[in-house]
Every structure is written in structure tokens, then in C-alpha cells.
Coordinates of C-alpha atoms and ligand atoms in Angstrom, one line a residue:
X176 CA 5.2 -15.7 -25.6
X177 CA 3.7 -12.2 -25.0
X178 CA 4.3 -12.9 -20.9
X179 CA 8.2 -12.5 -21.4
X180 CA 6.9 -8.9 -21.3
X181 CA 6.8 -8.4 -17.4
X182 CA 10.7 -8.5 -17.0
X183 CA 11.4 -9.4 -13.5
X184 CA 14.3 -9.4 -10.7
X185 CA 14.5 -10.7 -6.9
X186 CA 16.6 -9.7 -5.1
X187 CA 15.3 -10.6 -2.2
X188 CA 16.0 -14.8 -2.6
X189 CA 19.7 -14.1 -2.6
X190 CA 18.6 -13.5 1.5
X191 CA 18.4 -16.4 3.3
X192 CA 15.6 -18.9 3.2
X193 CA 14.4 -18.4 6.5
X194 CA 13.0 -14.9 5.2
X195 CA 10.7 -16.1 2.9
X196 CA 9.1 -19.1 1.2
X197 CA 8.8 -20.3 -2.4
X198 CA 5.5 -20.8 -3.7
X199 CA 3.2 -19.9 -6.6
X200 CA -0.2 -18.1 -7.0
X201 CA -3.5 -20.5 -6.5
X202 CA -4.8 -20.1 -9.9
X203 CA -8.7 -18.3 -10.1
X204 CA -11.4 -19.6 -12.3
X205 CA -12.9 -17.0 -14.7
X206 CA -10.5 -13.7 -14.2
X207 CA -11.0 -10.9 -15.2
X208 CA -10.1 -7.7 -15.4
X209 CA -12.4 -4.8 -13.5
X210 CA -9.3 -1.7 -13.1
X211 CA -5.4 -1.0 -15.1
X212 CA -4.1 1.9 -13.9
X213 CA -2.9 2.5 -17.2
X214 CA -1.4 6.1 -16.3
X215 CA 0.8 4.1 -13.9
X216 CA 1.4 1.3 -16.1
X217 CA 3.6 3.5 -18.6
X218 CA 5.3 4.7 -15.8
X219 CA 6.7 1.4 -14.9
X220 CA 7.3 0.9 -18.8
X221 CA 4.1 -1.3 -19.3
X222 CA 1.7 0.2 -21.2
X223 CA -1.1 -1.1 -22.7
X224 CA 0.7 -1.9 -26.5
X225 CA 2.6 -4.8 -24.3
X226 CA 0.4 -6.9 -23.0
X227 CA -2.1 -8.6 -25.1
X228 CA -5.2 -8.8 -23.1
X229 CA -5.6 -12.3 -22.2
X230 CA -1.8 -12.5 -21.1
X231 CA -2.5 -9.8 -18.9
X232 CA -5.2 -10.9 -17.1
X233 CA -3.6 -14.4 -16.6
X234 CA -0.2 -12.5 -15.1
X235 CA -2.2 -10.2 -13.0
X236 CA -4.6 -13.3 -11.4
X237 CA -1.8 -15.2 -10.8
X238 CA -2.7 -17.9 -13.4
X239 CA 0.3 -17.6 -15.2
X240 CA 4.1 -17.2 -13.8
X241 CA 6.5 -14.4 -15.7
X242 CA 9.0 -16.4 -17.4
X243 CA 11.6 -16.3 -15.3
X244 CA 10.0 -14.9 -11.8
X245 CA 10.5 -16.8 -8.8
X246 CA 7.0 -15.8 -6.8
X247 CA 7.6 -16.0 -2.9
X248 CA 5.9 -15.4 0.4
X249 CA 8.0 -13.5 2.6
X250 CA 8.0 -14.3 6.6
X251 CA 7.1 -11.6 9.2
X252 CA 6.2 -10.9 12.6
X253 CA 4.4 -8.0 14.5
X254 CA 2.9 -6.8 17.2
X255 CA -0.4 -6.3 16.3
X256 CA -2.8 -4.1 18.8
X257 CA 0.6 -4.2 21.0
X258 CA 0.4 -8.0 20.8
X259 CA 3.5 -9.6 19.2
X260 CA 2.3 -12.9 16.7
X261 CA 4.5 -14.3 13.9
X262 CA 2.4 -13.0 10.3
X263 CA 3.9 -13.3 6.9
X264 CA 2.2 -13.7 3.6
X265 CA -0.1 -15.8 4.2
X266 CA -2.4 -14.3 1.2
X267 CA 0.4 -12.6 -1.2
X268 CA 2.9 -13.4 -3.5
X269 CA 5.6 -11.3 -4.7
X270 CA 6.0 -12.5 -8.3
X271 CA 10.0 -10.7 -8.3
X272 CA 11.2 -6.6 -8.6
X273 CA 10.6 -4.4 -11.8
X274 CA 13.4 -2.0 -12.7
X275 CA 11.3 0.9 -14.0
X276 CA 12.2 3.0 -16.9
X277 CA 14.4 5.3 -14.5
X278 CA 15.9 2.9 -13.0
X279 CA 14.4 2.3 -9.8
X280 CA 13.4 -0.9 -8.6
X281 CA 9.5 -2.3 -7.5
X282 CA 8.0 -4.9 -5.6
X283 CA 5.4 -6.5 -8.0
X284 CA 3.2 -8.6 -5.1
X285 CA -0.2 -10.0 -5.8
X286 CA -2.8 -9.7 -2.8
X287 CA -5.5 -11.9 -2.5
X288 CA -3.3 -14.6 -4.5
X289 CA -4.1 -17.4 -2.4
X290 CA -2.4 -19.8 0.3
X291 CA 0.8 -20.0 1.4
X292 CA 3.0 -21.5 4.6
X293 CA 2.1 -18.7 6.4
X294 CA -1.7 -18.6 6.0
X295 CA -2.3 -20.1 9.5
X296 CA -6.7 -20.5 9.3
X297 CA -6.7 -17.7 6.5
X298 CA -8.4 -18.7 3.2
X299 CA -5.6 -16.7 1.4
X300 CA -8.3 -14.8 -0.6
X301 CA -9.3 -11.3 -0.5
X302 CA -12.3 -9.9 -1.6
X303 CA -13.2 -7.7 -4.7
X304 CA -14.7 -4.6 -2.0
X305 CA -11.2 -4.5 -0.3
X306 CA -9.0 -4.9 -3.1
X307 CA -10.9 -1.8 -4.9
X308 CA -11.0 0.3 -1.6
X309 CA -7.1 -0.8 -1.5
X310 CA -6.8 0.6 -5.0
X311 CA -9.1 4.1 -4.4
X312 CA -7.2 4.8 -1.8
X313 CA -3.4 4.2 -2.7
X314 CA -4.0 5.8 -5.8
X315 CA -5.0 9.1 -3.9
X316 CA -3.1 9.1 -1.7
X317 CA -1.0 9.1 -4.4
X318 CA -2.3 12.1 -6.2
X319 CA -1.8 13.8 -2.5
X320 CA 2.1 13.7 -3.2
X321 CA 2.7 11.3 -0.2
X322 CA 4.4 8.3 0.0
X323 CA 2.3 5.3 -0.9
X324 CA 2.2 1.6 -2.2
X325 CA 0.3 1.7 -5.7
X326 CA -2.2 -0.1 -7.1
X327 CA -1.7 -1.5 -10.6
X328 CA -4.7 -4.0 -11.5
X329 CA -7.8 -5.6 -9.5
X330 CA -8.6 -8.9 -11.1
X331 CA -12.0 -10.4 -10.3
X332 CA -12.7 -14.2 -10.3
X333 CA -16.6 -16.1 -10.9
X334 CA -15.4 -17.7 -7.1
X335 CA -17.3 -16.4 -4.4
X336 CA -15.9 -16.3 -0.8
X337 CA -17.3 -16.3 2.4
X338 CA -16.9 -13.4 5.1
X339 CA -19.6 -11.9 6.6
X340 CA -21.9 -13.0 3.3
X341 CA -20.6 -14.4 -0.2
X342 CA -18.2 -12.5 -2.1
X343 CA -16.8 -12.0 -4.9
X344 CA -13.3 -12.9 -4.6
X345 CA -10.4 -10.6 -6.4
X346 CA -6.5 -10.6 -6.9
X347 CA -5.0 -6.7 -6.6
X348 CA -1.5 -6.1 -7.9
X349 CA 0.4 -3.6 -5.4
X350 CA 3.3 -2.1 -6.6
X351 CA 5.9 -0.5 -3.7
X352 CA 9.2 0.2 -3.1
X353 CA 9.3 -2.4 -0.9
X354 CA 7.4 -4.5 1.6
X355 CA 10.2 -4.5 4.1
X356 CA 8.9 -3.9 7.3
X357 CA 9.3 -3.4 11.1
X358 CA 7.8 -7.0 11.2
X359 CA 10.2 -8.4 8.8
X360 CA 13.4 -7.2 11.6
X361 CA 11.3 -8.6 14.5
X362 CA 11.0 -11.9 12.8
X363 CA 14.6 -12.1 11.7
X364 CA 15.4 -11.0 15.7
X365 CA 13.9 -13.7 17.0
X366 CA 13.7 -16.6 14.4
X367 CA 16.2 -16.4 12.1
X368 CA 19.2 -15.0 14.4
X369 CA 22.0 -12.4 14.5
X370 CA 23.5 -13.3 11.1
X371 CA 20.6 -12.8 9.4
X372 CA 19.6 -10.2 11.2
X373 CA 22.9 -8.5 10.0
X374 CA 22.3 -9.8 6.0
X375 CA 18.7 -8.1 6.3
X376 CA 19.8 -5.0 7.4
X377 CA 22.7 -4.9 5.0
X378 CA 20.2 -5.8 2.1
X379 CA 17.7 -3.0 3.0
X380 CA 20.2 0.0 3.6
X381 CA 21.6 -1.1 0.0
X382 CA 18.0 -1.1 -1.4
X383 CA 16.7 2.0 0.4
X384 CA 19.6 4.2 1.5
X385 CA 22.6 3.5 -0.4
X386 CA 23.8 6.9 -0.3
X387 CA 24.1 6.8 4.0
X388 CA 27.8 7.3 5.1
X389 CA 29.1 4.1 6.6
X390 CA 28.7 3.3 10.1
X391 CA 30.2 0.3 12.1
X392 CA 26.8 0.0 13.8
X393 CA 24.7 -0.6 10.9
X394 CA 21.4 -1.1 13.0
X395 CA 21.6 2.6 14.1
X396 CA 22.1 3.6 10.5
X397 CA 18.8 2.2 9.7
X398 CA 16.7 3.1 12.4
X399 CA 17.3 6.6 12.1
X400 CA 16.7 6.7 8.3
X401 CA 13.5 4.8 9.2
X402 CA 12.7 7.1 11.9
X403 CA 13.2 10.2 9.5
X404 CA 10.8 8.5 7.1
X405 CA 8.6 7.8 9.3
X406 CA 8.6 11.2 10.6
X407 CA 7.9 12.8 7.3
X408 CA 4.7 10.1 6.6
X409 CA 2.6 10.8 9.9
X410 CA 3.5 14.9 9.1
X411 CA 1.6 13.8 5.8
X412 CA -0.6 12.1 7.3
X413 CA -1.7 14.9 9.8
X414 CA -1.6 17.4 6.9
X415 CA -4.6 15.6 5.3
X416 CA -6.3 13.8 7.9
X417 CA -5.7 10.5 7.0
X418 CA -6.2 7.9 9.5
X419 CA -4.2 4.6 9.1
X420 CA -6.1 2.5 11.5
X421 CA -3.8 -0.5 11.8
X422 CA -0.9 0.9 12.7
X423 CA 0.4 -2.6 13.6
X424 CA 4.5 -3.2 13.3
X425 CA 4.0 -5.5 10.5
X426 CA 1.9 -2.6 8.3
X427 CA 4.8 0.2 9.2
X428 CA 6.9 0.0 5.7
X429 CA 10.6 0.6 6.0
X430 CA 10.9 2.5 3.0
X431 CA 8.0 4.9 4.9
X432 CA 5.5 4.4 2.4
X433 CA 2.1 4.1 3.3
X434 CA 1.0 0.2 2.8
X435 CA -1.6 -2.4 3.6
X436 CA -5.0 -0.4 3.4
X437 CA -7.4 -2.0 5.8
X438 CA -9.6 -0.2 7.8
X439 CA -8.0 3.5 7.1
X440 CA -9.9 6.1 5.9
X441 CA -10.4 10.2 5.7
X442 CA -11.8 12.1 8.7
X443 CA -14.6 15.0 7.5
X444 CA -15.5 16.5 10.8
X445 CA -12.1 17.4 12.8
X446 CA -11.7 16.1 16.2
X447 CA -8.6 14.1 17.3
X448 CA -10.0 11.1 18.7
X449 CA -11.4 10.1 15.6
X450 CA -11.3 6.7 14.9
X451 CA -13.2 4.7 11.9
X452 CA -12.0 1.1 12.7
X453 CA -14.4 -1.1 13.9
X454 CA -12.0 -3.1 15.5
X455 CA -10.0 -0.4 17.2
X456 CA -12.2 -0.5 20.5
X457 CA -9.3 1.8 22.2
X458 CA -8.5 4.0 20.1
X459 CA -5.3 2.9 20.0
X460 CA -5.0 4.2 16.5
X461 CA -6.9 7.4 16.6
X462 CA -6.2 10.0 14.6
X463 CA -3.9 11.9 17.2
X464 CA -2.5 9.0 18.7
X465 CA -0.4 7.8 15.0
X466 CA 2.8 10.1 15.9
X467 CA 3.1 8.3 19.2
X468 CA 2.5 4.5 17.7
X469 CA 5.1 5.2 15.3
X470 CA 7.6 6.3 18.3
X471 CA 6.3 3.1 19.5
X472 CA 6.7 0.9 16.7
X473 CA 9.8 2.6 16.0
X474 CA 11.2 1.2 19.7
X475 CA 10.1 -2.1 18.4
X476 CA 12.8 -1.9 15.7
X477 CA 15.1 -0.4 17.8
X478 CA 14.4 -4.1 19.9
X479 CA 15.1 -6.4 17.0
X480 CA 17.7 -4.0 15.5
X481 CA 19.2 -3.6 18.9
X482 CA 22.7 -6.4 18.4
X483 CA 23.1 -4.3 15.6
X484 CA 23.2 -0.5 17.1
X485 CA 26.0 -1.5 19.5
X486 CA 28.2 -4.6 20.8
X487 CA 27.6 -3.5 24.0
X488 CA 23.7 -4.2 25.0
X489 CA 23.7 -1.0 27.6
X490 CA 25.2 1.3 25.1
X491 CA 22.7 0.1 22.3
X492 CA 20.0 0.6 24.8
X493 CA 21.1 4.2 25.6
X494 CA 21.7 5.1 22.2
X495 CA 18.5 3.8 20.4
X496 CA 16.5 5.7 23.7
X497 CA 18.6 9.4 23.0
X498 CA 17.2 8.6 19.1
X499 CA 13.7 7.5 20.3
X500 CA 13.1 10.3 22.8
X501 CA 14.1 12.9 20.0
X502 CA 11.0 12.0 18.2
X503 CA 8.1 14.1 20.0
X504 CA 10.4 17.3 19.7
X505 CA 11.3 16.6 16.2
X506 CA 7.8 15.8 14.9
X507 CA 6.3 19.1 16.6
X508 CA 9.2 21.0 14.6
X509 CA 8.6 19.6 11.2
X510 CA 4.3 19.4 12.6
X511 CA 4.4 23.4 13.5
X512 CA 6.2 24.3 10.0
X513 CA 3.6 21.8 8.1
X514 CA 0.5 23.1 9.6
X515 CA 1.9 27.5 9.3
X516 CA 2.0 26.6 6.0
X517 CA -1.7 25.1 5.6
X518 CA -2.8 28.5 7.2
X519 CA 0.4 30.6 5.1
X520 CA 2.7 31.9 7.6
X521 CA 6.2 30.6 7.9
X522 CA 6.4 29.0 11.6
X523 CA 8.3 32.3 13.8
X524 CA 7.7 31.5 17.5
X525 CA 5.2 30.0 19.9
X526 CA 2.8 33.0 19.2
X527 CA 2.5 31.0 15.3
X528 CA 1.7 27.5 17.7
X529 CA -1.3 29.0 19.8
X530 CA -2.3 30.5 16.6
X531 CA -2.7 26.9 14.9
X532 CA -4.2 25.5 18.2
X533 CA -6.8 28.1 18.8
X534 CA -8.4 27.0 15.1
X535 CA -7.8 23.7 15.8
X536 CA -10.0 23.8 19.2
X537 CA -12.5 26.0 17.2
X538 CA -12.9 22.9 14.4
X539 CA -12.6 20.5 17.6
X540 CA -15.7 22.6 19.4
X541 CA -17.6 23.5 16.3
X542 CA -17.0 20.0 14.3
X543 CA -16.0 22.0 11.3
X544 CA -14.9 20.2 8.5
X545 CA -10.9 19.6 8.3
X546 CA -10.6 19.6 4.2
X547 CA -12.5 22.8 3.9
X548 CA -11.7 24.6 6.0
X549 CA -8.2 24.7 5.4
X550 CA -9.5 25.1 1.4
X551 CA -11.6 27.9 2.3
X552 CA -8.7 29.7 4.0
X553 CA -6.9 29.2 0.4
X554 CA -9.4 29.5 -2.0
X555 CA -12.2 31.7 -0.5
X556 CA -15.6 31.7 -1.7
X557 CA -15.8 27.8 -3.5
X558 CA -15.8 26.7 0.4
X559 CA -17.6 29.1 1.9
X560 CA -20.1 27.6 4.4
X561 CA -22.3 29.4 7.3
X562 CA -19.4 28.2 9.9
X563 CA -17.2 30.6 8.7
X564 CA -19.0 33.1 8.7
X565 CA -19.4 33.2 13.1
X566 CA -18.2 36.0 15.2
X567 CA -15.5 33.3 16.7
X568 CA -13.9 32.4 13.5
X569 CA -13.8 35.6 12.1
X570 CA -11.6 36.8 14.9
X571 CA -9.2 34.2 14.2
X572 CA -9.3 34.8 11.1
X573 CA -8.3 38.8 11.3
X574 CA -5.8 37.5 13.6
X575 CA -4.4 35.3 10.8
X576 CA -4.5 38.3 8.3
X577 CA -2.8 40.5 10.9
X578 CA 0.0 37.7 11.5
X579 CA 0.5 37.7 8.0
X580 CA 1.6 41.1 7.2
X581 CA 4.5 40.4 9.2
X582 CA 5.8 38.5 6.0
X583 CA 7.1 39.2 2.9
X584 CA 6.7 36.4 0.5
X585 CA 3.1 36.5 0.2
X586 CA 3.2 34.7 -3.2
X587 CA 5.6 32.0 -2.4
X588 CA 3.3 31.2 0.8
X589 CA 0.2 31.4 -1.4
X590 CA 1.9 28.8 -3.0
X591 CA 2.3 26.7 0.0
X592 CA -1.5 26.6 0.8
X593 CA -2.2 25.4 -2.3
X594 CA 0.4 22.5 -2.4
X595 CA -0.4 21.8 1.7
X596 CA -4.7 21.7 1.4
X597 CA -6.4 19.4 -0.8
X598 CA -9.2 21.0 -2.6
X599 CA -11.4 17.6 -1.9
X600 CA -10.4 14.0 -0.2
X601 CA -12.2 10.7 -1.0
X602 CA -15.2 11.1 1.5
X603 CA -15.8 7.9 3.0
X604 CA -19.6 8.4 1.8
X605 CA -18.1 8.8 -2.0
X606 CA -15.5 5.8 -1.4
X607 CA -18.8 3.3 -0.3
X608 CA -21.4 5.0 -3.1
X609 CA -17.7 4.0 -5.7
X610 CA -17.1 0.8 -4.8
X611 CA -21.1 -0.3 -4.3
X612 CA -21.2 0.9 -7.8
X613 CA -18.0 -1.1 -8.6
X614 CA -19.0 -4.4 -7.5
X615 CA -22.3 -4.0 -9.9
X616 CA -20.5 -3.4 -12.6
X617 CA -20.5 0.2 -13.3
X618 CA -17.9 2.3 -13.7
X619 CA -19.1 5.5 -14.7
X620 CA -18.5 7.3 -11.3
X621 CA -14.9 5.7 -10.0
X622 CA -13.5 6.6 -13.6
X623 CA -14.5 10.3 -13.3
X624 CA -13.4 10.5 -9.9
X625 CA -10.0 8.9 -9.7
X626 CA -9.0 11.2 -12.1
X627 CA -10.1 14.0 -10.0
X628 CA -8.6 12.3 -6.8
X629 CA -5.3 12.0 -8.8
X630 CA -5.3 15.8 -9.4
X631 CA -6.3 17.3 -5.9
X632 CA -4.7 20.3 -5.7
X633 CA -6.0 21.3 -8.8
X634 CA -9.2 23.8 -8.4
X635 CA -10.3 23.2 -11.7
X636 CA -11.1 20.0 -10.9
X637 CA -14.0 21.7 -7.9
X638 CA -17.0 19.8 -8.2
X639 CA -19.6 20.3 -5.2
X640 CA -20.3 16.2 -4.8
X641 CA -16.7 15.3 -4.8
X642 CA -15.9 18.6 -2.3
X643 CA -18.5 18.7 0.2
X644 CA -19.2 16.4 3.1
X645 CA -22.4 14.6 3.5
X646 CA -25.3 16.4 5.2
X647 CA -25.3 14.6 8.2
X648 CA -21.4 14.2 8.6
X649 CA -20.0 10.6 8.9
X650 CA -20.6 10.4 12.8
X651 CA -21.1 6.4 12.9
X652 CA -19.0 5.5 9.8
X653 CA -17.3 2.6 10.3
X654 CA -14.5 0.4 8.2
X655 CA -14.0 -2.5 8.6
X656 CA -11.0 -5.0 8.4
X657 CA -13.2 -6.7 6.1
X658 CA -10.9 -8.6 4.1
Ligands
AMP835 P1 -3.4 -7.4 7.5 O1 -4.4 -7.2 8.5 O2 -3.8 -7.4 6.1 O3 -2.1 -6.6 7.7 O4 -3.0 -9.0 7.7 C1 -2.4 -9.5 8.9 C2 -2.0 -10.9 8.6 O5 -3.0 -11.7 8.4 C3 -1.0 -11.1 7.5 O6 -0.1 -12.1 7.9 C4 -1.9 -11.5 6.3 O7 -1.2 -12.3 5.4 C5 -2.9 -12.4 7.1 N1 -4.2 -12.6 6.4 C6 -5.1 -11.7 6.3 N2 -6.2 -12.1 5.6 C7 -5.9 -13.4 5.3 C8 -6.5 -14.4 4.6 N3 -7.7 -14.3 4.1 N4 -5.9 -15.6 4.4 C9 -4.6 -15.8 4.9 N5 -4.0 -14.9 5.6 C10 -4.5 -13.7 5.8
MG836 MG1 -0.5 -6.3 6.9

């Protein structure tokens, strides 16, 4: 049987059986195939030559079980919006753990895969829209060289489901490191108790940081490799504009991969409030606000790893606080460095800061577009635009070119730029012309630009629809859950 192909592990049931729940796929009628990300395939060691089509399409549905895989739902919690609720799987199935060709092992989940004990009212479906949008976007922010889930395969189905209208329903196969997450430790906290707790956290320092000297207080092990993850994602983040928008405890991966694409999406127009979520009335997850919601989720962990950080509950307290309250001065430190090199200065003093935050105001004031502008400070004329061209930015701008004769490595920092600005994003407008184009059946556009979008800081892929921003900006644009 050509399905032997897809060799899997899990780890995860030797945990205990609190933490997850055994159950298979719901079967679709009719799959089939609409994306392989062939490219990422071979990577994992399973290119096309292994799969004969239809076995492929029946693995990646969930209408047929890898010999040998044990598919499970694992259990969560989270605090969603703030709000703590107990989650889990309640529409994904992970079918077991790949060991790739260099040795390093995957989560093969399926999304969209149907019901499971944790489903609650939930139809355990997803729908084709935001298993595509899923895909777009992992798979760029991929090519932007930041930590991310991947997308693998969308399978469609002939079953329609309902949300707002009928829609096709769809099957996405997400590929991470893990889907370990603050939620999983808050469950374990206050469901599963202290010995599992301590097995979890054992489990995910061997799967994720094995190389961490030991500590007899393994919880404050973790939650400072988390928080230096962490740290290092919403630096990314920030570098490119991204905004999560469901920032929730049980979407903040322990591994500090970006995961579970709902409602995120790419600001055009800088300002900080931004927010594209329709459901984020507050702004709790606006674009500035994602360093302080990961402090925040991070003091969740700290709650649930808290037994773990020290016998004593007052010294745990005081310990996991000194690591929390580090966080602000830590991500402006790694922040300041990140952003000197987006304009190509190394980061010297405060003088460097009120340099970065008198542009930023400017784009604030002046709504000037965050991708290209940074590209147009590395690569000139492509970007030019009127904006750049006022009397205001032009100061700046000699005041940048002054700044920079102060250093020596002109090269190296030329260098920098290039790696630290994209030379295009996927613009919502882009992402909503792809996937409308998707879900009639043509391809033609998402083919040529996902292979752009994996390439982005490559100016030979410049192209002025993928670059430039719609006329009118994206004031308005809103994403939706929409599951
Ligand atoms: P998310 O917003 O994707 O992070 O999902 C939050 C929680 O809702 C998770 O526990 C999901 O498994 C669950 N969920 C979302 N959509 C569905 C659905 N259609 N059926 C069952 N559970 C769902
Ligand atoms: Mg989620």
C-alpha cells in the first residue's frame, strides 16, 4: 500500500491521556486536491514520486489513516480576549510527528478534519476561504525568514457548510514544530494536576530545548526559553508589520512559531493602532499593543507553570515577576537594533532612537506606506512615490545620510536593509483578489505570486501590482474570524 509512505511518530501519547483524545478524521465526500506545496514537500522527504495521487488526496482529507498513525485531538485551554475557557481540538487532528530528512521532527495536524470531544457547538469544519488564506499566509511568512507553522496541502470536499452563506468546505494540512502552547500548560494547571503538569513540561524542554543546562526548577527553564522566543517573533513581527489579531493564550506556540491564522493580516498605511479584526472591538490586539499581550500571555504561563518555578509559592511569584518585568527593556533592546538596521545604522545611543521615532511619527502623520518606505530607503527609485519627495522627509532623510557617515561598514549594513525590508508583502487587497480567484477555480494568479511571496527580499522579483498598495489604501479592510 502506497500510504505506508507518510512514516509517522507520536510522541505525544506516551503523555498522559488527560492531554489529548484519540479519534480519527470524519471522512469528506468528493476530495480533492486544490494546493501541494511541493517545494516544501521534498523538504520533509515527500515529494511528489511518493505519493500516487489518489493516496494522497485520501491521506491529506483525512479519508484514509497512515498505517500505523494514531490521529489525536489534543486538550487546551486559554484565555481568549483575556477570558479564560477550556478549547482543544475541536476541529483538528494530528495524524502523529514526521522526522524530516535532517532529522527534525513535525507535527502533521489536519484542520478542518472534523469533530472531536472538544468540538463543544462547533461543526468541526473549516472552510476552503480560510484554509487557503491559512496557507497564503504561512507560506509567506515563511519566505520572510520568520518563524511560522506551514502549510502542506488544502483539500477541498463537494460538502458545502454554512457560516455566513454556503461554503465550500476544505481540510488544510499544517505542518509545525509543534502545537504546544500556553493553553496546553493552563489546561494541564488546572485539569490535569501537578504531575502532569511536571511530565508536560519535561516533554516540551526535551522536544524544544534539549540543549538548556539543567535546572531543579524546570518551570523557570521553560518560561524563559519561551519568553526569548517569544521576544524574537513580535521583533519579527514589528519588522514587517504583521498583525496577529488573536493573540489569545491558546494561539501563542511554545516553540515561538507563528500559528493559527485567523483574522491576521499585513498593515499598508503605518499607524500603530491598526487593527483588521472585525472582532477585536478594543484593540486589544492592535498592532502596537502585540509586545505587551505577549508579556501578558507570558504571565499566564508563568501562572500554570508557577508549582514548577519554585517549591515555595512566594519565591516563584517573585522570580517569574523579575523575568516578566525584564521584558519591555529587553524587547526595546533587541526592537531599537531591529529597526537601525531597517534604516542601516547599527543602534549607538538614544540619538539612533529619536532618529527611528521621528520617521515613524512622520509615516504615523502622513499615512505613508510601512513596506515602502522602508524599500525606498534600500532600494531608491523602484519605490519612489510623491511622499518622499516633501520638504519634511527629506530632512530626515539627510539626517539619516549624515548619521551614517559615522560608520564604517557601509556594505555589511547595506546588507542588513536588504535582509530587514521586504521588497513587497501580501496586500490584503492581493490576498482577497487570490483567494476569490481560488475558490473559482483559477490558479493563474496565486501560483505566480506565492512564488514571489516566497522570495521577498529578492528585487528581481519587483513587480508594480504585487509592490504597491491600492489607490485608496485599505482604510475599512476587515478580516474576519470567518472560519
Ligand atoms: P481558533 O479561533 O481557530 O483559535 O479556535 C478557537 C477554538 O475554537 C479552538 O478550540 C478550535 O478548535 C475551536 N473551533 C473553531 N472553529 C471550530 C469549528 N468549526 N468546530 C469546532 N471547533 C471549532
Ligand atoms: Mg487556535
Amino acid at each position: 500500500m502506497e500510504t505506508k509512505k507518510l512514516q509517522l511518530e507520536n510522541t505525544y501519547i506516551t503523555l498522559p491521556e488527560k492531554l489529548y483524545s484519540k479519534v480519527n478524521p470524519t471522512k469528506i465526500i468528493q476530495p480533492e486536491l486544490v494546493v501541494w506545496n511541493e517545494g516544501f514537500a521534498s523538504q520533509l522527504g515527500l515529494s511528489e514520486e511518493h505519493w500516487k495521487a489518489e493516496d494522497k488526496v485520501k491521506i491529506f482529507s483525512g479519508n484514509a489513516i497512515p498505517s500505523g498513525a494514531t490521529p489525536i485531538a489534543q486538550a487546551y485551554a486559554g484565555h481568549q480576549f483575556g477570558h479564560f475557557t477550556m478549547l482543544g481540538d475541536g476541529r483538528a487532528h494530528l495524524l502523529g510527528e514526521l522526522i524530516d530528512p535532517n532529522g527534525s521532527r513535525f507535527d502533521i495536524q489536519l484542520k478542518g478534519s472534523g469533530i472531536t470531544p472538544y468540538s463543544r457547538r462547533g461543526d468541526g469544519r473549516a472552510t476552503l476561504k480560510s484554509m487557503l488564506r491559512e496557507y497564503l499566509i504561512s507560506e509567506a511568512m515563511h519566505g520572510l525568514k520568520i518563524p511560522t507553522s506551514r502549510s502542506l496541502a488544502v483539500v477541498k470536499s463537494s460538502e458545502k457548510i454554512w457560516r455566513e452563506k454556503q461554503e465550500t468546505m476544505a481540510v488544510l494540512t499544517r505542518v509545525a514544530s509543534s502545537h504546544l502552547r500556553v493553553g496546553t500548560f493552563e489546561y494541564a494547571k488546572r485539569f490535569a494536576g501537578l504531575e502532569v503538569l511536571e511530565e508536560l513540561t519535561k516533554y516540551t524542554l526535551n522536544r524544544h530545548f534539549p540543549n538548556l543546562p539543567d535546572n531543579k526548577f524546570i518551570g523557570h527553564t521553560l518560561l524563559e526559553a519561551v519568553m526569548d522566543k517569544q521576544l524574537e517573533l513580535v521583533v519579527n513581527w514589528w519588522r514587517v508589520g504583521f498583525i496577529h489579531g488573536v493573540m489569545n493564550t491558546d494561539n501563542t506556540g511554545i516553540a515561538g512559531e507563528t500559528f493559527d491564522y485567523g483574522p491576521c493580516a499585513f498593515m499598508n498605511a503605518y499607524h500603530p493602532e491598526t487593527v483588521y479584526s472585525s472582532i477585536d472591538h478594543g484593540g486589544r490586539y492592535a498592532f502596537e499593543n502585540q509586545p505587551g499581550i505577549i508579556q501578558w500571555n507570558l504571565s499566564v504561563l508563568a501562572g500554570a507553570l508557577l508549582p514548577l518555578i519554585d517549591n515555595e509559592q512566594e519565591k516563584a511569584i517573585e522570580k517569574a515577576q523579575r523575568l516578566l518585568q525584564s521584558f519591555p527593556q529587553l524587547f526595546e533592546i533587541k526592537w531599537r537594533k531591529m529597526m537601525c538596521y531597517k534604516i542601516g545604522i547599527t543602534y549607538k545611543d538614544e540619538k539612533d532612537q529619536a532618529l527611528i521615532k521621528e520617521l515613524l511619527t512622520w509615516m504615523q502623520e502622513k499615512g505613508a506606506d510601512f513596506t515602502n518606505t522602508f524599500a525606498y530607503l534600500t532600494y531608491g527609485e523602484a519605490y519612489d512615490a510623491p511622499l518622499f519627495h516633501q520638504e519634511d522627509f527629506q530632512n530626515w532623510k539627510q539626517k539619516l545620510e549624515k548619521r551614517k557617515q559615522q560608520e564604517h561598514n557601509a556594505l555589511e549594513l547595506a546588507n542588513k536593509m536588504k535582509q530587514s525590508n521586504p521588497c513587497f508583502i501580501p496586500r490584503n487587497h492581493l490576498v482577497e483578489q487570490a483567494l476569490e480567484q481560488m475558490e473559482n477555480g483559477n490558479n493563474r494568479f496565486w501560483n505566480t505570486w506565492i512564488k514571489a511571496l516566497q522570495d521577498p527580499y529578492n528585487i528581481k522579483n519587483f513587480n508594480s501590482e504585487i509592490v504597491q498598495p491600492p489607490e485608496n489604501g485599505d482604510y475599512g479592510y476587515q478580516t474576519f474570524c470567518g472560519t
